[in-house]
PDB file of C-alpha atoms and ligand atoms in Angstrom:
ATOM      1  CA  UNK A   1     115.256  85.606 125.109  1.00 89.00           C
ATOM      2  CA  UNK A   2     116.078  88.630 123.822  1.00 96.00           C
ATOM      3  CA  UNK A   3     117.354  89.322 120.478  1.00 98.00           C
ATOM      4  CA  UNK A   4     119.057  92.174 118.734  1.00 98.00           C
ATOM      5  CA  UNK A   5     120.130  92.854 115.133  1.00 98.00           C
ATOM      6  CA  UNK A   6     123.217  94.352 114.453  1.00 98.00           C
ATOM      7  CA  UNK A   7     123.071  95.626 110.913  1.00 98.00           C
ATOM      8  CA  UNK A   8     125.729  97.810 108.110  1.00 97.00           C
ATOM      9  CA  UNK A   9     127.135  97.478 105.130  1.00 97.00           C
ATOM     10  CA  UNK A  10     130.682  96.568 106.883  1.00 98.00           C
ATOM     11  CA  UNK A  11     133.044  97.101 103.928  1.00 97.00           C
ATOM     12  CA  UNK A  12     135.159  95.854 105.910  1.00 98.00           C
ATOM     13  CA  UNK A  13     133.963  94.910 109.939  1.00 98.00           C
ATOM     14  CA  UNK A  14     136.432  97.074 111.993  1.00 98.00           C
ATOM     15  CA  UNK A  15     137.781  96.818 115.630  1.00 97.00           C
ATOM     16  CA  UNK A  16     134.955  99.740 115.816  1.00 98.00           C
ATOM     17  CA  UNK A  17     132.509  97.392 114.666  1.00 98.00           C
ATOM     18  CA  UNK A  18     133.972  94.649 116.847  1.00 98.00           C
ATOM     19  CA  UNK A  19     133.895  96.932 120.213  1.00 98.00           C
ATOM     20  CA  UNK A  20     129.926  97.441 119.332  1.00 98.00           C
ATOM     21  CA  UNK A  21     129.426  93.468 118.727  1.00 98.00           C
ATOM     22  CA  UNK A  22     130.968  92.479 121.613  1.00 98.00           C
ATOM     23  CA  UNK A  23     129.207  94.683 123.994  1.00 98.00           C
ATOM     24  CA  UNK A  24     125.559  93.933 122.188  1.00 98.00           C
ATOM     25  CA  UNK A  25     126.713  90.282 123.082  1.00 98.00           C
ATOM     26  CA  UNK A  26     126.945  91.275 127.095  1.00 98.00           C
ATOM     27  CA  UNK A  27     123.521  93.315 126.999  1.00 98.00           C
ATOM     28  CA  UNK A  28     121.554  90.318 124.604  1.00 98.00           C
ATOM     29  CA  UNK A  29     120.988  87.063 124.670  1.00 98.00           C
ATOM     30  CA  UNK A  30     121.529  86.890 120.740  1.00 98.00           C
ATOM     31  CA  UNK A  31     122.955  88.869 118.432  1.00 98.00           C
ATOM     32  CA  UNK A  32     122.196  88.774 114.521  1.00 98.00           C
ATOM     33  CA  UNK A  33     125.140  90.912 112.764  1.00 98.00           C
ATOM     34  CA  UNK A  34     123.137  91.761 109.021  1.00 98.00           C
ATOM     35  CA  UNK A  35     125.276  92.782 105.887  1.00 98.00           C
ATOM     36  CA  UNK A  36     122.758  94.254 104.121  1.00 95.00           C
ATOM     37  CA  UNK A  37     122.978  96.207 101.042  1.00 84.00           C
ATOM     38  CA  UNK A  38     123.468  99.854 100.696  1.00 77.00           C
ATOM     39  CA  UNK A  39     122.191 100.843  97.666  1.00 80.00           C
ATOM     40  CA  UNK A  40     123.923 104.249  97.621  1.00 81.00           C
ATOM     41  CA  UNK A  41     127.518 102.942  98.376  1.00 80.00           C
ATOM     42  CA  UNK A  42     130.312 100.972  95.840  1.00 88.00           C
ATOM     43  CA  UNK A  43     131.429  98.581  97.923  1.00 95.00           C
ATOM     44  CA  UNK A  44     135.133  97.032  98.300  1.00 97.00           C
ATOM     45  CA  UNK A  45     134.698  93.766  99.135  1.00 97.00           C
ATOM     46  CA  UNK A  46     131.753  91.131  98.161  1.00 95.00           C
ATOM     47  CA  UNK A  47     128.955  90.365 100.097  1.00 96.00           C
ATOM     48  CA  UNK A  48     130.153  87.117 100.795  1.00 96.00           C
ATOM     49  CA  UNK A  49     133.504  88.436 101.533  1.00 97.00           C
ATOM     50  CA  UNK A  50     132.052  90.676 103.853  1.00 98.00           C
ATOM     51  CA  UNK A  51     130.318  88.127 105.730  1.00 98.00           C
ATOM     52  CA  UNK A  52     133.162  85.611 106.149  1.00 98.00           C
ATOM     53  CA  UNK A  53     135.266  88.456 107.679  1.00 98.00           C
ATOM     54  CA  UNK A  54     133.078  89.278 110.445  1.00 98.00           C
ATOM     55  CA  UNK A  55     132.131  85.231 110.879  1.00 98.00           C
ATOM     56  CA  UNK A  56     135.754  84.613 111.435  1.00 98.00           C
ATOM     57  CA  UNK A  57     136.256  87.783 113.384  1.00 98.00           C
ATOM     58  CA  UNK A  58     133.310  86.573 115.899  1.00 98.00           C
ATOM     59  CA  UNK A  59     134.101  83.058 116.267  1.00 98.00           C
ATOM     60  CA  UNK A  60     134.794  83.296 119.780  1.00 98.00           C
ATOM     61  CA  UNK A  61     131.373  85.021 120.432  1.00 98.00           C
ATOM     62  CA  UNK A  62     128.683  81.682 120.918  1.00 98.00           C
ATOM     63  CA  UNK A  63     125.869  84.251 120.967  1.00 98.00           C
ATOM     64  CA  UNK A  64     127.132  86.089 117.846  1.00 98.00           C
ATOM     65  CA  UNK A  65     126.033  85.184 114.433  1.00 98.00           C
ATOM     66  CA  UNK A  66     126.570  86.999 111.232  1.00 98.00           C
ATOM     67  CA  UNK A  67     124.506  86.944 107.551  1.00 97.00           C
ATOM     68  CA  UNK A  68     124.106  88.897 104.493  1.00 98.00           C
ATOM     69  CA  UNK A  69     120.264  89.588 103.781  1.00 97.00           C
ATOM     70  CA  UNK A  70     119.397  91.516 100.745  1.00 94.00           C
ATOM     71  CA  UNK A  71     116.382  93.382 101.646  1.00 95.00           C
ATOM     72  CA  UNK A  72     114.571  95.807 104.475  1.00 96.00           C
ATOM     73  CA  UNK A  73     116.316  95.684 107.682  1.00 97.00           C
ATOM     74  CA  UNK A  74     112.828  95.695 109.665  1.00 98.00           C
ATOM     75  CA  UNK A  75     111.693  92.125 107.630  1.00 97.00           C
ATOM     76  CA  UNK A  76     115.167  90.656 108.374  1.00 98.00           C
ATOM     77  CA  UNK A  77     114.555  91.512 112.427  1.00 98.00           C
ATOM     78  CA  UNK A  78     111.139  90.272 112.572  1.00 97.00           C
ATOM     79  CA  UNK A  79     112.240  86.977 110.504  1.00 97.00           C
ATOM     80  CA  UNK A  80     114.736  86.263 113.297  1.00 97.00           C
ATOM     81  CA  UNK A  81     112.163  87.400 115.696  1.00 96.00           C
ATOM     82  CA  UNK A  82     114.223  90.672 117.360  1.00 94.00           C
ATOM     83  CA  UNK A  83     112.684  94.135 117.900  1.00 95.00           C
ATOM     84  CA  UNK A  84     115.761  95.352 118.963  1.00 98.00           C
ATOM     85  CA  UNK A  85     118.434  97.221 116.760  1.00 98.00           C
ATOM     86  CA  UNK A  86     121.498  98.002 117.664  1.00 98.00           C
ATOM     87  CA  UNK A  87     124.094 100.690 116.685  1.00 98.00           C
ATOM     88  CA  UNK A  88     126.775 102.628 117.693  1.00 98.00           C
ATOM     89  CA  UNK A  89     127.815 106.507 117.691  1.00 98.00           C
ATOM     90  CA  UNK A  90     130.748 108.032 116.911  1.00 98.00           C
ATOM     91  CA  UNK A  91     129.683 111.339 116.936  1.00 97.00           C
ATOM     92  CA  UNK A  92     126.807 114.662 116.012  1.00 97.00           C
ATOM     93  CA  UNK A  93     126.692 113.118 112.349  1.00 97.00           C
ATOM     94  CA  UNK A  94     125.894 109.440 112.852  1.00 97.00           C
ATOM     95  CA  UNK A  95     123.422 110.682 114.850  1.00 98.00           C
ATOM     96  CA  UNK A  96     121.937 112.606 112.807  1.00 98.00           C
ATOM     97  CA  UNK A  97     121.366 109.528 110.099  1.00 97.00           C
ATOM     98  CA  UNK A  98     120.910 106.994 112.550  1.00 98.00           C
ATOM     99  CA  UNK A  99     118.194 108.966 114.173  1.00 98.00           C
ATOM    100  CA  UNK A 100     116.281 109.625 111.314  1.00 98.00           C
ATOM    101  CA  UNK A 101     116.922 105.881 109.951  1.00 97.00           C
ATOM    102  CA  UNK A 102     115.805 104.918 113.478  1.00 98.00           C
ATOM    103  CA  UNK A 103     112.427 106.645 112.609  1.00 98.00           C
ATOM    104  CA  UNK A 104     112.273 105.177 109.168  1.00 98.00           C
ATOM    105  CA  UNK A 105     112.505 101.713 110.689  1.00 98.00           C
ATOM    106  CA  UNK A 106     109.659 102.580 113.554  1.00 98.00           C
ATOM    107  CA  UNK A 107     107.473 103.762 110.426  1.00 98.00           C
ATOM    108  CA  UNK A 108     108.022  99.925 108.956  1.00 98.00           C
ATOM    109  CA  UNK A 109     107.895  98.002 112.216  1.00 97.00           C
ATOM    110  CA  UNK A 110     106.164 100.063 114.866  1.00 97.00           C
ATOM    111  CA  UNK A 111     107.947  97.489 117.785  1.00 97.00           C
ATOM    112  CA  UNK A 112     111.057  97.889 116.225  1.00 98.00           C
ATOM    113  CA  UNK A 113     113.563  99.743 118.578  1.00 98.00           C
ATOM    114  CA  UNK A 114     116.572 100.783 117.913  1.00 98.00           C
ATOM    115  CA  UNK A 115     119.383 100.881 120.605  1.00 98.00           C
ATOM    116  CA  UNK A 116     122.633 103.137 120.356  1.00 98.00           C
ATOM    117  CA  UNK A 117     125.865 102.420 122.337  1.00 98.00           C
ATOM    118  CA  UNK A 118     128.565 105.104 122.114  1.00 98.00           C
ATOM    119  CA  UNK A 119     131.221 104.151 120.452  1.00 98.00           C
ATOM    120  CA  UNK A 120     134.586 103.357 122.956  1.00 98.00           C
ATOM    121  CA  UNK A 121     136.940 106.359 122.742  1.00 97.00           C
ATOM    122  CA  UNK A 122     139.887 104.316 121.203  1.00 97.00           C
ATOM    123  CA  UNK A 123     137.859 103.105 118.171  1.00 97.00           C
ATOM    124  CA  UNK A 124     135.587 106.805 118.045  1.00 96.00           C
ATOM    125  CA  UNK A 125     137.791 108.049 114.636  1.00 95.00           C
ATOM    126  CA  UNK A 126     137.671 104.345 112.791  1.00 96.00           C
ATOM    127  CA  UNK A 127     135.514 104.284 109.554  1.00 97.00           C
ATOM    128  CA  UNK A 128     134.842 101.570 107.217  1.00 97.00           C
ATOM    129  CA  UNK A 129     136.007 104.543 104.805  1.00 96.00           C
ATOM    130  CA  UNK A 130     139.368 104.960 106.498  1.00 96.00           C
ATOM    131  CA  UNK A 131     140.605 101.194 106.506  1.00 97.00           C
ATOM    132  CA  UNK A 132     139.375 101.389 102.761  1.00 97.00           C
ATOM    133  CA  UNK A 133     141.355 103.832 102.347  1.00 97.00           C
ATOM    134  CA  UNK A 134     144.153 102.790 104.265  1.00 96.00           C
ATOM    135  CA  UNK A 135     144.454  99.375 101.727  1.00 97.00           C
ATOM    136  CA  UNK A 136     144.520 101.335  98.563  1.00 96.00           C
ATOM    137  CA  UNK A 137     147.657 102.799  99.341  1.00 97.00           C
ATOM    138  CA  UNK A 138     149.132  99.965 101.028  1.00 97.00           C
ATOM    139  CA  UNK A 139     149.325 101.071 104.538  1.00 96.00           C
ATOM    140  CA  UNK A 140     149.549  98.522 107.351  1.00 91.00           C
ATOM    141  CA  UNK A 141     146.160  98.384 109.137  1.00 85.00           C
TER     142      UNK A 141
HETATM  143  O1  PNS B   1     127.031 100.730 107.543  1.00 80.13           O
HETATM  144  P1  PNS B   1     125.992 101.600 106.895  1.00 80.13           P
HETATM  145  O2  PNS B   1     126.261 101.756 105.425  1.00 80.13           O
HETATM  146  O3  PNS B   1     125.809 102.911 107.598  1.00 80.13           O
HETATM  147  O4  PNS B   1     124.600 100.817 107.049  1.00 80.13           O
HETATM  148  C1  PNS B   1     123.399 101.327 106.511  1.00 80.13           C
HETATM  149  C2  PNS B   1     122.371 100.204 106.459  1.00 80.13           C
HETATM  150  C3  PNS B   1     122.873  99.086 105.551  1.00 80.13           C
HETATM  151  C4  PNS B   1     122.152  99.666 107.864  1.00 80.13           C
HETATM  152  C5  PNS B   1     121.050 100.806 105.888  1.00 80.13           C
HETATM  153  O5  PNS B   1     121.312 101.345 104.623  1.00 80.13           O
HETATM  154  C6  PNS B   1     119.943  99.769 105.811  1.00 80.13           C
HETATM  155  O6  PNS B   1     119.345  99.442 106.809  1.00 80.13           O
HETATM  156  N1  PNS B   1     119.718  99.229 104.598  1.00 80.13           N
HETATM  157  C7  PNS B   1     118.743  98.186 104.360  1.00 80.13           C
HETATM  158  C8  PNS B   1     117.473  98.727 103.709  1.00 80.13           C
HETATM  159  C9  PNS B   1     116.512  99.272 104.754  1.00 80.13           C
HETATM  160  O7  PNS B   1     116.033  98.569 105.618  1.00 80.13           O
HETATM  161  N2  PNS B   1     116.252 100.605 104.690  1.00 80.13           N
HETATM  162  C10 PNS B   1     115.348 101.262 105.638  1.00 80.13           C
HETATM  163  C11 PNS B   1     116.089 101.817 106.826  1.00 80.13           C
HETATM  164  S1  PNS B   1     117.005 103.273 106.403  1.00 80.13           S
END
């Protein structure tokens, strides 16, 4: 069985986010969606709120769960006993981070891989930042 950890701070989940979910859930037999705390980043919405929005966003999924964990990414993957990470790419600058976060996770967990799927075309200029945005000044999502 192979399972894969799909971690971010998701402040909120977005249909970019979604796109990414739903196609780790066709490549893996399990798929652990982690809210996990970014230390650098104020975020929006609660933890908890954060986590109810992408349960009820992946209720359909049966191979989809979703949790908050507040530590290291690597521990949380090797608790649920994945070595697989997956994220997406929107562009030059995600990978950029994600590479070298990619590394950092390696340096933890030496198994640890992490796998990127590009992100779909429609969904390549959605950000977290944008629909955060897009409520403060009241504009339909
Ligand atoms: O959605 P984001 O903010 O780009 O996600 C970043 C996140 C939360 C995945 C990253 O900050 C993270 O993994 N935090 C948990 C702490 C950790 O494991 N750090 C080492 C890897 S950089």
């Amino acid at each position: 069985m192979t399972r894969a950890v799909y971690p971010g701070s998701f402040d909120p989940v977005t249909l970019g986010h979604m796109d990414i979910i739903r196609r780790a859930a066709q490549c893996f037999d399990q798929v652990y969606v982690c809210v996990l705390v970014n230390c650098d980043k104020k975020s929006m919405f609660s933890a908890d709120e954060r986590v109810e929005m992408i349960r009820r966003s992946v209720a359909d999924l049966p191979n989809v769960e979703a949790e908050l964990y507040r530590g290291l990414l690597a521990d949380y993957a090797r608790e649920k006993g994945g070595h697989v990470i997956v994220k997406g790419l929107r562009n030059a600058t995600d990978f950029d981070l994600e590479y070298q976060m990619a590394a950092i996770n390696r340096g933890i967990w030496a198994e640890l891989e992490t796998v990127f799927l590009p992100a779909s075309v429609e969904y390549q200029h959605f950000s977290s930042t944008m629909v955060r945005e897009m409520i403060r000044y009241g504009q339909p999502l």
